[in-house]
Amino acid sequence: MTITRFAPSPTGTPESVHLGFVIRALWSYAWAKKNNGKFILRIEDTDQVRSRKDTETAIIDILSDFGIKYDELFRQSDRIARYQEVARKLAEIGAAYYDFDSEKRTKEEIKSSYSHAIKKEDNEEVAEEFMKLKEKPQARKFADKFKSENNWQEYLKLCDEKIKNGESFVIRPMIPYSGKVSWEDVILKKKVEFDFKEIQDLVLLKSDGFPTYHLAVVVDDSDMQVTDVMRGFEWLSTTPIHLFLYDSLNLTRPNFWHFPVIMDPRTGKKFSKRDLEGMFGVMPWLKSGYLKEALLNYLMLLGWAPKAIKNEAGVDVYPEIFNLEEFVKQFDVDGIQKANPTFDQKKIDWFQGVYIRKLTIEELKSEIKNYVTKFEPENIDLFTPSVSQNRDIKIFDEKLKLLQERTTLLQDFVEELKLFETNPDYTKLNLKEIKGLENKDKAWFEKYLQIIEKDILDFSLSKEDWVAKVKKVAEENGDKAQDIFMLLRVILWGKQFSPPFPETMWLIGEEKCKERVKQFKMLPL
Ligand code: GLU
């Protein structure tokens, strides 16, 4: 049975849960489900200092929001005894050794094996320290001596005594001095090979008895019978340590999938840490009112492409719209691209548009309501209680229908729904920047404000007749009708872009339109 897992470390802030997490969870989920297998969520919270409960909750909530359901949930902090048992076993079989000295070295090293800080841009200081660690620790040489003399039991006895005397220690793997280690990477679609001499004896069990990632990940993936380890590319260089442990313990190696890195279009490099909490974070996207389905659909295709299908004209086309269920069916290894994909906001906006226009009014209403409840509770009045009367509900639905033609973000829907109710704020309006109005003088505005008030706000006409009337007024005065429409838009909506006219005007209603003209007249023009 195919078993995959998503194994996030809840170490940043809840805002730092980024879209990369969702992709990893999504692909791992899809691979398991496509093969009728099992998908595990494993919270890797052994970093006692940096792990946060609120971030763990955010991760669980985000998965549930996106509909990515796990079959089982584990927390590494519940399994400490098991890691200690395996670390001891590794020492017993001569695949690991005790290191009782070098407190400082151990500390720095643990830091670097935790963060992805082997990379310089993340943490220069730690990265440099890490580079100095090429030399094997003294303790390794000590262990080597016993091993070469075939005296391992004696070594273990000596170590036991020290432990009994309360000396603090860490456990490190006895990475071979020479030879190679390799695996076929599923995503890279090639054999990846490392020389053992490039690999450090990174700590497996810390002096506080907690495991590092390297030990915990192998113990868990093996205990949980994970068949496919799907994870970020940044872990590629530590895979040799993991393979060494699998082989030493005689465990079956899983398949390894190392995901491509997502590139920042602005720099052409991977996203910086700051962006992970900003542009690339999940929360900001949801807060701006992107639909989860649209985001998810975008993420499915960030680095993966479905097989082409022939359209009626026999031309190859690539389907783009997938829901989770369809994605699970279609997802395959062949479609994974080797090149690092670049993040593309325009494409997300395109998906958002497609998904918003597909919604029925009832669905749209419920999306907006959920959005408001979560992010703008102060605006919940939009949905209560005036809409409880039938007539109002109808008008509310008409407003939504009108907005749905052009508006895409839930945040903007809320703002625009409010604009029907509350008069616009003209303080930020700069008439000199509005096309068609930029050259008009005071006299022009005064003339048309009068005409609008007296003649144009005529709700007794049909909408067609009304449009004809505005055109006629413009012609009689030697002006362009579109300038008058622009003026109306600015007065009634407070912006140069609005939902379609005159429908918008009718939905604002006669009384409010009149109020808005009055208010506009008070502005110093
Ligand atoms: N806790 C690791 C991370 O968040 C998991 C890596 C893995 O999937 O093995 O990157």
Coordinates of C-alpha atoms in Angstrom, one line a residue, residues 22-415:
V22 CA 0.2 23.4 0.7
I23 CA 1.9 22.1 -2.5
R24 CA 3.8 19.5 -0.5
A25 CA 0.7 18.4 1.4
L26 CA -1.3 18.4 -1.8
W27 CA 1.0 16.3 -3.9
S28 CA 1.7 13.8 -1.1
Y29 CA -2.0 13.5 -0.5
A30 CA -2.7 13.0 -4.2
W31 CA -0.1 10.3 -4.6
A32 CA -1.5 8.3 -1.7
K33 CA -5.1 8.7 -2.7
K34 CA -4.4 8.0 -6.4
N35 CA -3.0 4.7 -5.3
N36 CA -5.8 4.0 -2.7
G37 CA -3.2 4.5 0.0
K38 CA -2.9 6.4 3.2
F39 CA -1.9 10.0 3.9
I40 CA -0.3 10.8 7.2
L41 CA 0.1 14.2 8.9
R42 CA 3.1 14.2 11.1
I43 CA 3.9 17.3 13.2
E44 CA 7.6 17.4 13.6
D45 CA 7.8 19.3 16.9
T46 CA 11.0 18.0 18.4
D47 CA 12.5 21.4 18.4
Q48 CA 11.3 22.4 21.8
V49 CA 12.4 26.0 21.6
R50 CA 11.0 26.9 18.3
S51 CA 7.8 24.7 17.9
R52 CA 4.6 26.6 18.4
K53 CA 1.1 25.2 19.2
D54 CA -0.6 28.1 17.4
T55 CA 1.3 27.3 14.2
E56 CA 0.5 23.6 14.5
T57 CA -3.2 24.6 14.7
A58 CA -2.8 26.9 11.7
I59 CA -1.3 24.0 9.7
I60 CA -4.2 21.7 10.6
D61 CA -6.8 24.4 9.9
I62 CA -5.2 25.2 6.5
L63 CA -5.2 21.6 5.4
S64 CA -8.8 21.2 6.4
D65 CA -9.7 24.5 4.7
F66 CA -8.2 23.1 1.5
G67 CA -10.0 19.8 1.9
I68 CA -6.7 17.8 2.2
K69 CA -7.8 15.1 4.6
Y70 CA -5.3 13.0 6.5
D71 CA -5.9 9.5 7.6
E72 CA -3.7 9.6 10.7
L73 CA -2.0 12.3 12.8
F74 CA 1.2 11.9 14.7
R75 CA 3.3 14.3 16.8
Q76 CA 6.9 13.5 17.2
S77 CA 7.0 14.9 20.7
D78 CA 4.8 11.9 21.7
R79 CA 7.5 9.4 20.4
I80 CA 10.6 10.5 22.2
A81 CA 11.2 7.2 23.9
R82 CA 11.1 5.4 20.6
Y83 CA 13.8 7.7 19.1
Q84 CA 16.0 7.1 22.1
E85 CA 15.6 3.4 21.8
V86 CA 16.6 3.5 18.1
A87 CA 19.6 5.8 18.8
R88 CA 20.8 3.3 21.4
K89 CA 20.3 0.4 19.0
L90 CA 22.4 2.2 16.4
A91 CA 25.2 2.6 19.0
E92 CA 24.9 -1.1 20.0
I93 CA 25.3 -2.3 16.4
G94 CA 28.2 0.0 15.8
A95 CA 26.5 2.4 13.4
A96 CA 26.5 5.3 15.9
Y97 CA 28.7 6.6 18.7
Y98 CA 28.6 8.6 21.8
D99 CA 30.1 12.1 21.9
F100 CA 30.7 13.4 25.4
D101 CA 32.6 16.5 24.5
S102 CA 32.5 19.7 22.5
E103 CA 29.4 21.3 23.9
K104 CA 29.8 24.3 21.6
R105 CA 30.3 22.4 18.5
T106 CA 27.2 20.3 19.2
K107 CA 25.1 23.4 19.8
E108 CA 26.0 25.1 16.5
E109 CA 25.7 21.9 14.6
I110 CA 22.2 21.2 15.9
K111 CA 21.1 24.7 14.9
S112 CA 22.3 24.1 11.4
S113 CA 20.8 20.7 11.0
Y114 CA 17.5 22.1 12.1
S115 CA 17.1 25.2 10.1
H116 CA 17.8 24.8 6.5
A117 CA 20.7 26.9 7.5
I118 CA 23.3 24.9 5.7
K119 CA 22.5 27.6 3.1
K120 CA 24.4 30.7 3.6
E121 CA 21.6 33.2 2.8
D122 CA 19.5 31.9 5.6
N123 CA 22.1 32.2 8.4
E124 CA 25.5 33.1 7.4
E125 CA 27.1 32.7 10.8
V126 CA 25.7 29.2 11.4
A127 CA 26.5 28.2 7.8
E128 CA 30.2 29.1 8.3
E129 CA 30.4 27.3 11.6
F130 CA 28.9 24.3 9.8
M131 CA 31.5 24.4 7.1
K132 CA 34.2 24.1 9.8
L133 CA 32.8 20.8 10.9
K134 CA 34.4 18.8 8.1
E135 CA 36.8 17.4 10.6
K136 CA 35.4 14.4 12.5
P137 CA 35.0 15.0 16.2
Q138 CA 37.5 13.6 18.7
A139 CA 34.9 11.2 19.9
R140 CA 34.7 9.5 16.5
K141 CA 38.4 8.8 16.6
F142 CA 38.0 7.2 20.0
A143 CA 35.1 5.0 18.7
D144 CA 37.0 4.1 15.6
K145 CA 39.9 2.8 17.7
F146 CA 37.6 0.3 19.5
K147 CA 35.9 -0.7 16.3
S148 CA 39.1 -1.4 14.4
E149 CA 40.3 -3.5 17.4
N150 CA 37.0 -5.4 17.3
N151 CA 36.3 -4.3 20.8
W152 CA 32.9 -2.6 20.5
Q153 CA 31.4 -4.2 23.6
E154 CA 34.2 -2.7 25.6
Y155 CA 33.5 0.7 24.0
L156 CA 29.8 0.4 24.9
K157 CA 30.7 -0.5 28.5
L158 CA 32.9 2.6 28.9
C159 CA 30.2 4.8 27.5
D160 CA 27.6 3.3 29.8
E161 CA 29.8 4.1 32.8
K162 CA 30.1 7.7 31.7
I163 CA 26.4 8.0 31.3
K164 CA 25.8 6.5 34.7
N165 CA 28.1 9.2 36.1
G166 CA 25.8 11.7 34.7
E167 CA 28.0 12.9 31.8
S168 CA 26.0 14.6 29.1
F169 CA 26.3 13.2 25.6
V170 CA 25.0 13.3 22.1
I171 CA 24.8 10.4 19.6
R172 CA 26.2 10.7 16.1
P173 CA 26.1 8.3 13.1
M174 CA 29.4 6.6 12.1
I175 CA 29.3 7.8 8.5
P176 CA 31.8 5.8 6.5
Y177 CA 35.0 7.6 5.5
S178 CA 34.8 6.5 1.9
G179 CA 32.4 5.0 -0.6
K180 CA 29.3 6.4 -2.2
V181 CA 25.6 6.4 -1.4
S182 CA 22.9 6.9 -4.1
W183 CA 19.2 6.7 -4.8
E184 CA 16.9 7.2 -7.8
D185 CA 15.0 10.4 -7.1
V186 CA 11.4 10.2 -8.3
I187 CA 11.1 13.9 -9.1
L188 CA 14.6 14.6 -10.3
K189 CA 14.2 11.4 -12.4
K190 CA 17.8 10.5 -12.0
K191 CA 20.3 8.8 -9.8
V192 CA 21.6 11.2 -7.1
E193 CA 24.9 10.2 -5.7
F194 CA 27.0 11.5 -2.8
D195 CA 30.5 10.6 -1.5
F196 CA 30.3 9.6 2.1
K197 CA 33.4 11.7 2.7
E198 CA 31.3 14.8 2.1
I199 CA 28.8 13.9 4.8
Q200 CA 29.2 15.0 8.4
D201 CA 28.5 12.9 11.5
L202 CA 25.5 15.2 12.3
V203 CA 23.9 14.7 15.7
L204 CA 21.1 12.2 15.9
L205 CA 20.2 12.4 19.6
K206 CA 20.8 15.6 21.4
S207 CA 22.1 15.9 25.0
D208 CA 18.5 16.7 26.2
G209 CA 17.4 13.3 25.0
F210 CA 15.5 14.7 22.0
P211 CA 16.2 13.5 18.5
T212 CA 17.2 15.7 15.6
Y213 CA 15.3 15.7 12.4
H214 CA 17.7 13.1 10.9
L215 CA 16.9 10.4 13.4
A216 CA 13.3 11.2 13.9
V217 CA 12.5 11.3 10.2
V218 CA 14.0 7.8 9.6
V219 CA 12.4 6.2 12.6
D220 CA 9.0 7.6 11.8
D221 CA 9.0 7.0 8.1
S222 CA 10.1 3.4 8.8
D223 CA 7.7 2.8 11.7
M224 CA 4.8 4.3 9.8
Q225 CA 5.7 2.3 6.7
V226 CA 5.9 5.4 4.5
T227 CA 6.6 4.2 1.0
D228 CA 7.2 7.7 -0.6
V229 CA 9.0 10.4 1.2
M230 CA 8.0 13.6 -0.5
R231 CA 9.8 16.7 0.7
G232 CA 11.5 20.0 0.0
F233 CA 14.6 20.1 -2.2
E234 CA 16.5 21.6 0.7
W235 CA 16.7 18.2 2.4
L236 CA 18.4 16.5 -0.6
S237 CA 21.9 16.9 0.9
T238 CA 20.9 15.2 4.1
T239 CA 19.3 12.2 2.4
P240 CA 22.6 10.3 2.5
I241 CA 22.6 10.3 6.4
H242 CA 19.0 9.0 6.3
L243 CA 20.0 6.3 3.8
F244 CA 22.9 5.3 6.0
L245 CA 20.5 4.8 8.9
Y246 CA 18.1 2.8 6.8
D247 CA 20.8 0.5 5.6
S248 CA 22.5 0.1 9.0
L249 CA 19.2 -0.9 10.6
N250 CA 18.3 -3.2 7.7
L251 CA 15.2 -1.2 6.9
T252 CA 13.5 -1.0 3.5
R253 CA 14.4 2.3 1.9
P254 CA 11.4 4.4 0.8
N255 CA 11.2 6.3 -2.5
F256 CA 12.5 9.8 -2.3
W257 CA 10.8 12.7 -4.0
H258 CA 12.6 16.1 -3.7
F259 CA 10.3 18.9 -4.7
P260 CA 11.4 21.7 -7.0
V261 CA 12.0 25.0 -5.4
I262 CA 9.5 27.8 -6.2
M263 CA 11.1 30.9 -7.6
D264 CA 10.3 34.5 -6.8
P265 CA 9.5 36.2 -10.1
R266 CA 10.9 39.5 -8.8
T267 CA 14.4 38.2 -8.1
G268 CA 14.6 34.9 -10.1
K269 CA 15.7 33.3 -6.9
K270 CA 13.9 31.2 -4.3
F271 CA 11.6 33.2 -2.0
S272 CA 13.3 34.8 1.0
K273 CA 12.2 34.0 4.5
R274 CA 10.4 37.4 4.7
D275 CA 8.3 36.6 1.7
L276 CA 7.3 33.3 3.2
E277 CA 5.5 35.3 5.8
G278 CA 4.3 37.8 3.3
M279 CA 3.7 37.3 -0.4
F280 CA 4.1 33.6 -0.2
G281 CA 2.2 33.0 3.1
V282 CA -1.2 31.3 2.9
M283 CA -2.9 33.7 5.3
P284 CA -2.4 36.9 3.2
W285 CA -4.0 35.2 0.2
L286 CA -7.0 34.1 2.1
K287 CA -7.3 37.5 3.8
S288 CA -7.3 39.3 0.4
G289 CA -10.2 37.1 -0.5
Y290 CA -8.8 34.5 -2.9
L291 CA -11.0 31.4 -3.1
K292 CA -9.3 28.2 -1.7
E293 CA -10.4 26.3 -4.8
A294 CA -8.7 28.8 -7.1
L295 CA -5.5 28.9 -5.0
L296 CA -5.4 25.1 -4.8
N297 CA -6.0 24.7 -8.5
Y298 CA -3.1 27.1 -9.2
L299 CA -0.8 25.2 -6.8
M300 CA -1.7 21.9 -8.5
L301 CA -0.1 23.3 -11.7
L302 CA 2.9 24.9 -10.1
G303 CA 5.5 22.4 -11.3
W304 CA 3.1 19.8 -12.6
A305 CA 1.3 19.6 -15.9
P306 CA -1.5 17.1 -16.9
K307 CA -1.3 15.1 -20.1
A308 CA -2.6 16.9 -23.2
I309 CA -5.9 16.0 -24.6
K310 CA -7.2 16.5 -28.1
N311 CA -9.9 19.1 -28.6
E312 CA -12.6 18.8 -31.4
A313 CA -10.2 20.2 -33.9
G314 CA -7.7 17.5 -33.0
V315 CA -5.3 20.0 -31.4
D316 CA -3.5 19.2 -28.2
V317 CA -4.8 21.2 -25.3
Y318 CA -3.8 21.1 -21.6
P319 CA -6.7 21.1 -19.2
E320 CA -6.2 23.5 -16.4
I321 CA -9.3 23.5 -14.2
F322 CA -9.2 20.7 -11.7
N323 CA -10.9 20.1 -8.4
L324 CA -9.1 18.1 -5.8
E325 CA -10.8 14.8 -6.8
E326 CA -9.9 15.3 -10.4
F327 CA -6.4 16.2 -9.5
V328 CA -6.0 13.0 -7.5
K329 CA -7.0 11.0 -10.6
Q330 CA -4.7 12.9 -13.0
F331 CA -1.6 13.4 -10.8
D332 CA 1.3 11.4 -12.1
V333 CA 5.1 11.5 -11.9
D334 CA 5.5 12.1 -15.7
G335 CA 3.8 15.5 -15.4
I336 CA 6.2 16.8 -12.8
Q337 CA 8.5 19.3 -14.3
K338 CA 12.2 19.2 -13.5
A339 CA 12.8 22.9 -13.9
N340 CA 12.0 25.1 -10.9
P341 CA 8.6 26.8 -11.4
T342 CA 8.2 30.5 -11.0
F343 CA 5.4 31.9 -9.0
D344 CA 2.9 33.8 -11.2
Q345 CA 0.4 36.1 -9.5
K346 CA -1.4 36.9 -12.8
K347 CA -2.2 33.2 -13.2
I348 CA -3.7 33.0 -9.7
D349 CA -5.8 36.0 -10.6
W350 CA -6.9 34.2 -13.7
F351 CA -8.0 31.2 -11.7
Q352 CA -9.7 33.4 -9.2
G353 CA -11.7 35.0 -11.9
V354 CA -12.7 31.7 -13.4
Y355 CA -13.8 30.3 -10.0
I356 CA -15.7 33.4 -8.9
R357 CA -17.7 33.5 -12.2
K358 CA -18.6 29.8 -11.8
L359 CA -20.3 30.3 -8.5
T360 CA -24.0 30.4 -8.2
I361 CA -25.4 33.4 -6.3
E362 CA -26.1 31.2 -3.3
E363 CA -22.5 29.8 -3.3
L364 CA -21.1 33.3 -3.7
K365 CA -23.1 34.6 -0.9
S366 CA -21.9 31.8 1.4
E367 CA -18.3 32.4 0.4
I368 CA -18.6 36.1 1.2
K369 CA -20.4 35.4 4.4
N370 CA -17.6 33.0 5.5
Y371 CA -15.0 35.5 4.5
V372 CA -16.6 38.3 6.5
T373 CA -17.1 36.1 9.5
K374 CA -13.5 35.1 9.5
F375 CA -11.7 38.3 8.4
E376 CA -14.1 41.3 8.7
P377 CA -16.6 40.4 11.5
E378 CA -17.3 44.2 11.8
N379 CA -19.1 43.9 8.5
I380 CA -21.4 41.0 9.3
D381 CA -24.3 43.5 9.3
L382 CA -24.2 43.3 5.5
F383 CA -26.0 40.0 5.9
T384 CA -28.4 40.7 8.7
P385 CA -31.2 41.5 9.4
S386 CA -32.5 43.7 6.6
V387 CA -31.9 40.9 4.1
S388 CA -34.3 38.7 6.0
Q389 CA -37.2 40.3 4.1
N390 CA -37.8 38.8 0.7
R391 CA -37.6 42.1 -1.2
D392 CA -34.2 42.9 0.3
I393 CA -32.9 39.5 -0.4
K394 CA -33.8 39.9 -4.1
I395 CA -32.0 43.2 -4.3
F396 CA -29.0 41.8 -2.4
D397 CA -28.8 39.0 -4.9
E398 CA -29.0 41.4 -7.8
K399 CA -26.2 43.4 -6.4
L400 CA -24.1 40.3 -6.1
K401 CA -24.9 39.2 -9.7
L402 CA -23.9 42.6 -10.9
L403 CA -20.6 42.6 -9.0
Q404 CA -19.8 39.0 -10.0
E405 CA -19.3 40.2 -13.6
R406 CA -16.2 42.1 -12.8
T407 CA -15.1 41.8 -9.2
T408 CA -12.8 38.9 -8.3
L409 CA -11.6 39.1 -4.7
L410 CA -14.0 38.5 -1.8
Q411 CA -12.5 41.5 0.0
D412 CA -13.6 43.7 -2.9
F413 CA -17.1 42.2 -2.9
V414 CA -17.4 43.3 0.7
E415 CA -16.2 46.7 0.0

